[in-house]
């Protein structure tokens, strides 16, 4: 039996090719994902480890970045600087310290010669240049020129200088979160800093300037301590801890601890990427299950007489089952090995692609092929193939010996289909009920909808043979009228074996269900965003930082003074402790906001905001049982007094506004009076004459021509949000492309094997007058019909699931409605038909070329 199994594999190489390809592609996706994540994660960890190669212990003030000065205004936190020159001196006096370096670093932007920001965003930063007795800084060796020595001088990393075309003596615009300043480039240095290697600029100032611009005067964000020979990192840490300021924000760690923490963080980040990619690989493998099961079912049907003869001469049912499973095992093992090799190539290609997209600056390293990757790829490929062949193998074992005297396919019994339809109906009904329940339950119904979606998909797959006849019958008359005999035969062939049609169509159904659901959700979100921006925002422009940092108070004040501005208000998003709970609160200017935002009050008055009272949204009021007049104890970080306390009165309840990031509103004046630092995410601006290019340019100038200042009109906001959704959608389309490709292979495989088993039938059709073009057209139309059947099911399920998911989001996104992008859905339907047509090219040509007499003589 084992020799028979091996002979069958070798005898049916062509018929098993598509099955092997389906397993190969799924396994390659899995292996490629694991190789890429391991390789990129290792390279990233090694790159970050370089940052700790010249220190033994690092002391960090984690509050330093949040206490950075507003564009050099010197505003400090209530607690004042923690790490100062005195701290550096105390650390330098330790017996185990060989070298101590104070670092002042924070975000800083560098503009190119066209005024555009270099780099990606938050990775762009500035630091201080610390020369030794010879005037050089070993951390930043100069390739050209010298280090900065006074205010107005900077040094720039070589990669950024080359990219922008800067030379020594050039004027370079630099900014933190406020107006930009012109500086003179005095030096160009080299560094192995991972942020620089990733394409972000690093600008160096003299220490005093760095502290003033990036932190506060006299403050350091970090202090690096290098141990003397013979002093371990742990021993040095024990000496460092007693001399540090007593503050919760100041921490000290050894270089080994920092490296370990960095590796953990990188592993966590890469784990999320890996999980997402593996989920889509799993979808591809799930689609492959239908192809594999369908292939083995057809092979078993084609070998009915052979298997019956084996039973007749003494083979047991277990032996027949094992022989089919052995075939699956051999195919799975071969395909998995090939998939592993292809996956290694995919992983290397993805690493190279990421490096290319990052202009060659992405951390790189040797390809990492772990034993876990090899074992996972092989086990997954073999397991999926063998499990997919279980049902066909059991069906093969039930072939009676008497079937050796029969010929042709053994049709499914009516009893078997009735049981299948009953089970499918129960599962589908339960799934639909769960989806409807979850959609009406709001936010709490997300997991209910997810469970219902899985049950509905499974139930639909089980019911697909039942659904195939009525749905395909709908287009039967059209096929006959348009394509004559070929069309009628194509329709009859498509419904001749419902199980085969179902398995082939289901592979396409999975992909199109996900694609259409994502497309409908994206269209619904875009429609909701457009509607909300138009109805909720009165402001003509928003002024913000393109990298997500806060807008400085200096810029907010300058915007308010800009000619042509009728009203403006900085938006201060922060948190307050209200009645023992942290609550997100948005600070605004009460006098200006009515001209900038549309706020629908359910009770109370907007005027209460100007009286120092709190406005809360309806959802918060309901969850916390608040009404107009309710009072909430509040804790404030009052400057100079530690934590201040007070009471806030609810002056109004408003309908949730999506443009307000928090669940409550308060006056900026109240926040400032209690020492809450301004963290302006944006400034809303209303023009005296509406939107116009003059006002837009004036707002850019109000930001001191900071390269990161972003002035957006309402249409710009719509375009940006739509582009984000479109980018995410296109990425998901790309990840789903593999499963669609596997589904296409399934159509090709089914049609090719169908042509083989209908060889005699096709020969008879040719003998009675059906010409070659008609035979070719018959096979092509059959493929198109099956593909369209799968597409219709997928589109219907996808739209229904998208509607259900939208229902679970209505509590968070008030007014969200389901939008059906009919144009895109029709394109998907047309593409499915095209897929069927392309998939039938080879099988149809093969059918048309069959010799009439040889086909009729076929056993």
CSV table of N, CA, C and O in Angstrom, one decimal, residues 775-844:
chain,number,residue,atom,x,y,z
A,775,UNK,N,-15.9,24.1,-27.1
A,775,UNK,CA,-15.4,23.4,-26.0
A,775,UNK,C,-14.6,24.3,-25.1
A,775,UNK,O,-14.8,24.3,-23.8
A,776,UNK,N,-13.8,25.0,-25.7
A,776,UNK,CA,-12.9,26.0,-24.9
A,776,UNK,C,-13.8,27.0,-24.2
A,776,UNK,O,-13.6,27.3,-23.0
A,777,UNK,N,-14.8,27.5,-24.9
A,777,UNK,CA,-15.7,28.5,-24.3
A,777,UNK,C,-16.5,27.8,-23.1
A,777,UNK,O,-16.8,28.5,-22.1
A,778,UNK,N,-16.9,26.6,-23.3
A,778,UNK,CA,-17.7,25.9,-22.3
A,778,UNK,C,-16.9,25.8,-20.9
A,778,UNK,O,-17.5,26.1,-19.9
A,779,UNK,N,-15.6,25.4,-21.0
A,779,UNK,CA,-14.8,25.3,-19.8
A,779,UNK,C,-14.6,26.7,-19.2
A,779,UNK,O,-14.6,26.9,-18.0
A,780,UNK,N,-14.3,27.7,-20.0
A,780,UNK,CA,-14.1,29.1,-19.5
A,780,UNK,C,-15.4,29.6,-18.8
A,780,UNK,O,-15.3,30.2,-17.7
A,781,UNK,N,-16.5,29.4,-19.4
A,781,UNK,CA,-17.8,29.9,-18.8
A,781,UNK,C,-18.0,29.2,-17.5
A,781,UNK,O,-18.5,29.8,-16.5
A,782,UNK,N,-17.8,27.9,-17.4
A,782,UNK,CA,-17.9,27.1,-16.2
A,782,UNK,C,-17.1,27.7,-15.1
A,782,UNK,O,-17.5,27.9,-13.9
A,783,UNK,N,-15.8,28.0,-15.4
A,783,UNK,CA,-14.9,28.6,-14.4
A,783,UNK,C,-15.4,30.0,-14.0
A,783,UNK,O,-15.3,30.3,-12.8
A,784,UNK,N,-15.9,30.8,-14.9
A,784,UNK,CA,-16.4,32.1,-14.6
A,784,UNK,C,-17.6,32.0,-13.7
A,784,UNK,O,-17.8,32.8,-12.7
A,785,UNK,N,-18.5,31.1,-14.0
A,785,UNK,CA,-19.7,30.9,-13.2
A,785,UNK,C,-19.4,30.5,-11.8
A,785,UNK,O,-19.9,31.1,-10.8
A,786,UNK,N,-18.4,29.6,-11.6
A,786,UNK,CA,-18.0,29.2,-10.2
A,786,UNK,C,-17.4,30.4,-9.5
A,786,UNK,O,-17.7,30.6,-8.3
A,787,UNK,N,-16.6,31.1,-10.2
A,787,UNK,CA,-15.9,32.3,-9.6
A,787,UNK,C,-16.9,33.4,-9.2
A,787,UNK,O,-16.8,33.9,-8.1
A,788,UNK,N,-17.8,33.6,-10.0
A,788,UNK,CA,-18.9,34.6,-9.7
A,788,UNK,C,-19.7,34.2,-8.6
A,788,UNK,O,-20.2,35.0,-7.7
A,789,UNK,N,-20.0,32.9,-8.5
A,789,UNK,CA,-20.8,32.4,-7.4
A,789,UNK,C,-20.1,32.6,-6.1
A,789,UNK,O,-20.7,33.1,-5.1
A,790,UNK,N,-18.8,32.3,-6.0
A,790,UNK,CA,-18.0,32.5,-4.8
A,790,UNK,C,-18.0,34.0,-4.5
A,790,UNK,O,-18.0,34.4,-3.3
A,791,UNK,N,-17.8,34.8,-5.5
A,791,UNK,CA,-17.7,36.3,-5.3
A,791,UNK,C,-19.0,36.9,-4.8
A,791,UNK,O,-19.0,37.7,-3.9
A,792,UNK,N,-20.2,36.4,-5.3
A,792,UNK,CA,-21.5,36.9,-4.8
A,792,UNK,C,-21.7,36.6,-3.3
A,792,UNK,O,-22.1,37.4,-2.5
A,793,UNK,N,-21.3,35.3,-3.0
A,793,UNK,CA,-21.4,34.9,-1.6
A,793,UNK,C,-20.5,35.8,-0.7
A,793,UNK,O,-20.9,36.3,0.4
A,794,UNK,N,-19.3,36.0,-1.2
A,794,UNK,CA,-18.3,36.8,-0.4
A,794,UNK,C,-18.7,38.2,-0.2
A,794,UNK,O,-18.6,38.8,0.9
A,795,UNK,N,-19.2,38.8,-1.3
A,795,UNK,CA,-19.6,40.2,-1.2
A,795,UNK,C,-20.8,40.4,-0.3
A,795,UNK,O,-20.9,41.3,0.5
A,796,UNK,N,-21.7,39.5,-0.4
A,796,UNK,CA,-22.9,39.5,0.5
A,796,UNK,C,-22.5,39.4,1.9
A,796,UNK,O,-23.0,40.2,2.8
A,797,UNK,N,-21.7,38.4,2.3
A,797,UNK,CA,-21.3,38.2,3.6
A,797,UNK,C,-20.4,39.4,4.1
A,797,UNK,O,-20.6,39.9,5.3
A,798,UNK,N,-19.5,39.9,3.3
A,798,UNK,CA,-18.7,41.0,3.7
A,798,UNK,C,-19.5,42.3,4.0
A,798,UNK,O,-19.2,42.9,5.0
A,799,UNK,N,-20.5,42.6,3.2
A,799,UNK,CA,-21.3,43.8,3.4
A,799,UNK,C,-22.1,43.6,4.7
A,799,UNK,O,-22.2,44.6,5.5
A,800,UNK,N,-22.6,42.4,4.9
A,800,UNK,CA,-23.4,42.2,6.2
A,800,UNK,C,-22.5,42.3,7.4
A,800,UNK,O,-22.9,42.9,8.4
A,801,UNK,N,-21.3,41.7,7.4
A,801,UNK,CA,-20.4,41.8,8.5
A,801,UNK,C,-20.0,43.2,8.7
A,801,UNK,O,-19.8,43.7,9.9
A,802,UNK,N,-19.7,44.0,7.7
A,802,UNK,CA,-19.3,45.4,7.8
A,802,UNK,C,-20.4,46.2,8.5
A,802,UNK,O,-20.2,47.0,9.4
A,803,UNK,N,-21.7,45.9,8.1
A,803,UNK,CA,-22.8,46.6,8.8
A,803,UNK,C,-22.9,46.2,10.3
A,803,UNK,O,-23.1,47.1,11.1
A,804,UNK,N,-22.6,45.0,10.6
A,804,UNK,CA,-22.6,44.6,12.0
A,804,UNK,C,-21.5,45.3,12.8
A,804,UNK,O,-21.7,45.7,13.9
A,805,UNK,N,-20.3,45.3,12.2
A,805,UNK,CA,-19.2,45.9,12.9
A,805,UNK,C,-19.5,47.4,13.1
A,805,UNK,O,-19.2,48.0,14.1
A,806,UNK,N,-20.1,48.1,12.1
A,806,UNK,CA,-20.4,49.5,12.2
A,806,UNK,C,-21.4,49.7,13.4
A,806,UNK,O,-21.3,50.7,14.1
A,807,UNK,N,-22.3,48.7,13.6
A,807,UNK,CA,-23.2,48.8,14.7
A,807,UNK,C,-22.5,48.8,16.0
A,807,UNK,O,-23.0,49.5,16.9
A,808,UNK,N,-21.4,48.1,16.1
A,808,UNK,CA,-20.7,48.0,17.4
A,808,UNK,C,-19.9,49.3,17.7
A,808,UNK,O,-19.5,49.5,18.8
A,809,UNK,N,-19.7,50.1,16.6
A,809,UNK,CA,-18.9,51.3,16.8
A,809,UNK,C,-19.8,52.6,17.0
A,809,UNK,O,-19.3,53.7,17.2
A,810,UNK,N,-21.1,52.4,17.0
A,810,UNK,CA,-22.0,53.6,17.0
A,810,UNK,C,-21.9,54.3,18.3
A,810,UNK,O,-22.1,55.5,18.4
A,811,UNK,N,-21.6,53.6,19.4
A,811,UNK,CA,-21.5,54.3,20.7
A,811,UNK,C,-20.3,55.2,20.7
A,811,UNK,O,-20.3,56.3,21.3
A,812,UNK,N,-19.2,54.8,20.1
A,812,UNK,CA,-18.0,55.6,20.0
A,812,UNK,C,-18.0,56.6,18.9
A,812,UNK,O,-17.4,57.7,19.0
A,813,UNK,N,-18.6,56.3,17.8
A,813,UNK,CA,-18.7,57.1,16.6
A,813,UNK,C,-20.2,57.4,16.3
A,813,UNK,O,-20.8,56.8,15.4
A,814,UNK,N,-20.7,58.4,17.0
A,814,UNK,CA,-22.1,58.7,16.9
A,814,UNK,C,-22.4,59.2,15.5
A,814,UNK,O,-21.7,60.0,14.9
A,815,UNK,N,-23.5,58.6,14.9
A,815,UNK,CA,-23.9,59.0,13.5
A,815,UNK,C,-23.2,58.2,12.5
A,815,UNK,O,-23.5,58.4,11.3
A,816,UNK,N,-22.4,57.1,12.8
A,816,UNK,CA,-21.8,56.3,11.8
A,816,UNK,C,-22.9,55.5,11.1
A,816,UNK,O,-23.7,54.8,11.8
A,817,UNK,N,-22.9,55.5,9.8
A,817,UNK,CA,-23.8,54.7,9.0
A,817,UNK,C,-23.0,53.9,8.0
A,817,UNK,O,-21.9,54.2,7.7
A,818,UNK,N,-23.6,52.8,7.6
A,818,UNK,CA,-23.0,51.9,6.6
A,818,UNK,C,-23.1,52.5,5.2
A,818,UNK,O,-24.2,52.8,4.8
A,819,UNK,N,-22.0,52.6,4.6
A,819,UNK,CA,-21.9,53.2,3.2
A,819,UNK,C,-21.4,52.1,2.3
A,819,UNK,O,-20.3,51.5,2.5
A,820,UNK,N,-22.2,51.7,1.3
A,820,UNK,CA,-21.8,50.7,0.3
A,820,UNK,C,-21.2,51.4,-0.9
A,820,UNK,O,-21.9,52.1,-1.6
A,821,UNK,N,-19.9,51.2,-1.1
A,821,UNK,CA,-19.3,51.7,-2.3
A,821,UNK,C,-19.6,50.9,-3.5
A,821,UNK,O,-18.8,50.0,-3.9
A,822,UNK,N,-20.7,51.1,-4.2
A,822,UNK,CA,-21.2,50.2,-5.2
A,822,UNK,C,-20.2,50.1,-6.3
A,822,UNK,O,-20.0,49.0,-6.9
A,823,UNK,N,-19.5,51.1,-6.7
A,823,UNK,CA,-18.5,51.1,-7.7
A,823,UNK,C,-17.4,50.1,-7.4
A,823,UNK,O,-17.1,49.2,-8.3
A,824,UNK,N,-16.8,50.1,-6.2
A,824,UNK,CA,-15.8,49.2,-5.9
A,824,UNK,C,-16.3,47.8,-5.8
A,824,UNK,O,-15.6,46.8,-6.2
A,825,UNK,N,-17.5,47.6,-5.3
A,825,UNK,CA,-18.0,46.3,-5.1
A,825,UNK,C,-18.2,45.6,-6.5
A,825,UNK,O,-18.0,44.4,-6.7
A,826,UNK,N,-18.7,46.4,-7.5
A,826,UNK,CA,-18.9,45.9,-8.8
A,826,UNK,C,-17.5,45.6,-9.5
A,826,UNK,O,-17.4,44.6,-10.2
A,827,UNK,N,-16.5,46.4,-9.1
A,827,UNK,CA,-15.2,46.1,-9.7
A,827,UNK,C,-14.7,44.8,-9.1
A,827,UNK,O,-14.1,44.0,-9.8
A,828,UNK,N,-14.9,44.5,-7.8
A,828,UNK,CA,-14.5,43.2,-7.2
A,828,UNK,C,-15.3,42.1,-7.9
A,828,UNK,O,-14.7,41.0,-8.2
A,829,UNK,N,-16.5,42.3,-8.2
A,829,UNK,CA,-17.3,41.2,-8.9
A,829,UNK,C,-16.7,41.0,-10.3
A,829,UNK,O,-16.6,39.8,-10.8
A,830,UNK,N,-16.4,42.1,-11.0
A,830,UNK,CA,-15.8,41.9,-12.4
A,830,UNK,C,-14.5,41.3,-12.3
A,830,UNK,O,-14.1,40.4,-13.1
A,831,UNK,N,-13.7,41.6,-11.3
A,831,UNK,CA,-12.4,41.0,-11.1
A,831,UNK,C,-12.5,39.5,-10.9
A,831,UNK,O,-11.7,38.7,-11.3
A,832,UNK,N,-13.5,39.1,-10.1
A,832,UNK,CA,-13.7,37.7,-9.8
A,832,UNK,C,-14.0,37.0,-11.1
A,832,UNK,O,-13.6,35.9,-11.3
A,833,UNK,N,-14.9,37.6,-12.0
A,833,UNK,CA,-15.1,37.0,-13.3
A,833,UNK,C,-13.9,36.9,-14.1
A,833,UNK,O,-13.7,35.8,-14.8
A,834,UNK,N,-13.1,37.9,-14.0
A,834,UNK,CA,-11.8,37.9,-14.8
A,834,UNK,C,-10.9,36.8,-14.2
A,834,UNK,O,-10.2,36.1,-15.0
A,835,UNK,N,-10.9,36.6,-12.9
A,835,UNK,CA,-10.1,35.6,-12.3
A,835,UNK,C,-10.5,34.2,-12.8
A,835,UNK,O,-9.7,33.4,-13.2
A,836,UNK,N,-11.8,34.0,-12.9
A,836,UNK,CA,-12.3,32.7,-13.4
A,836,UNK,C,-11.9,32.5,-14.9
A,836,UNK,O,-11.6,31.4,-15.3
A,837,UNK,N,-11.9,33.6,-15.7
A,837,UNK,CA,-11.6,33.5,-17.1
A,837,UNK,C,-10.1,33.2,-17.2
A,837,UNK,O,-9.7,32.3,-18.0
A,838,UNK,N,-9.2,33.9,-16.5
A,838,UNK,CA,-7.8,33.6,-16.5
A,838,UNK,C,-7.5,32.2,-16.0
A,838,UNK,O,-6.6,31.5,-16.6
A,839,UNK,N,-8.1,31.8,-14.9
A,839,UNK,CA,-7.8,30.5,-14.4
A,839,UNK,C,-8.2,29.4,-15.3
A,839,UNK,O,-7.6,28.3,-15.2
A,840,UNK,N,-9.1,29.6,-16.3
A,840,UNK,CA,-9.5,28.6,-17.2
A,840,UNK,C,-8.7,28.5,-18.5
A,840,UNK,O,-9.0,27.7,-19.4
A,841,UNK,N,-7.8,29.4,-18.6
A,841,UNK,CA,-7.0,29.5,-19.9
A,841,UNK,C,-6.3,28.2,-20.2
A,841,UNK,O,-6.5,27.6,-21.3
A,842,UNK,N,-5.6,27.6,-19.2
A,842,UNK,CA,-4.9,26.4,-19.5
A,842,UNK,C,-5.8,25.2,-19.6
A,842,UNK,O,-5.8,24.4,-20.5
A,843,UNK,N,-6.7,25.0,-18.6
A,843,UNK,CA,-7.7,23.9,-18.7
A,843,UNK,C,-8.5,23.9,-20.0
A,843,UNK,O,-8.8,22.8,-20.6
A,844,UNK,N,-9.0,25.1,-20.4
A,844,UNK,CA,-9.8,25.2,-21.6
A,844,UNK,C,-9.1,24.8,-22.8
A,844,UNK,O,-9.6,24.1,-23.7
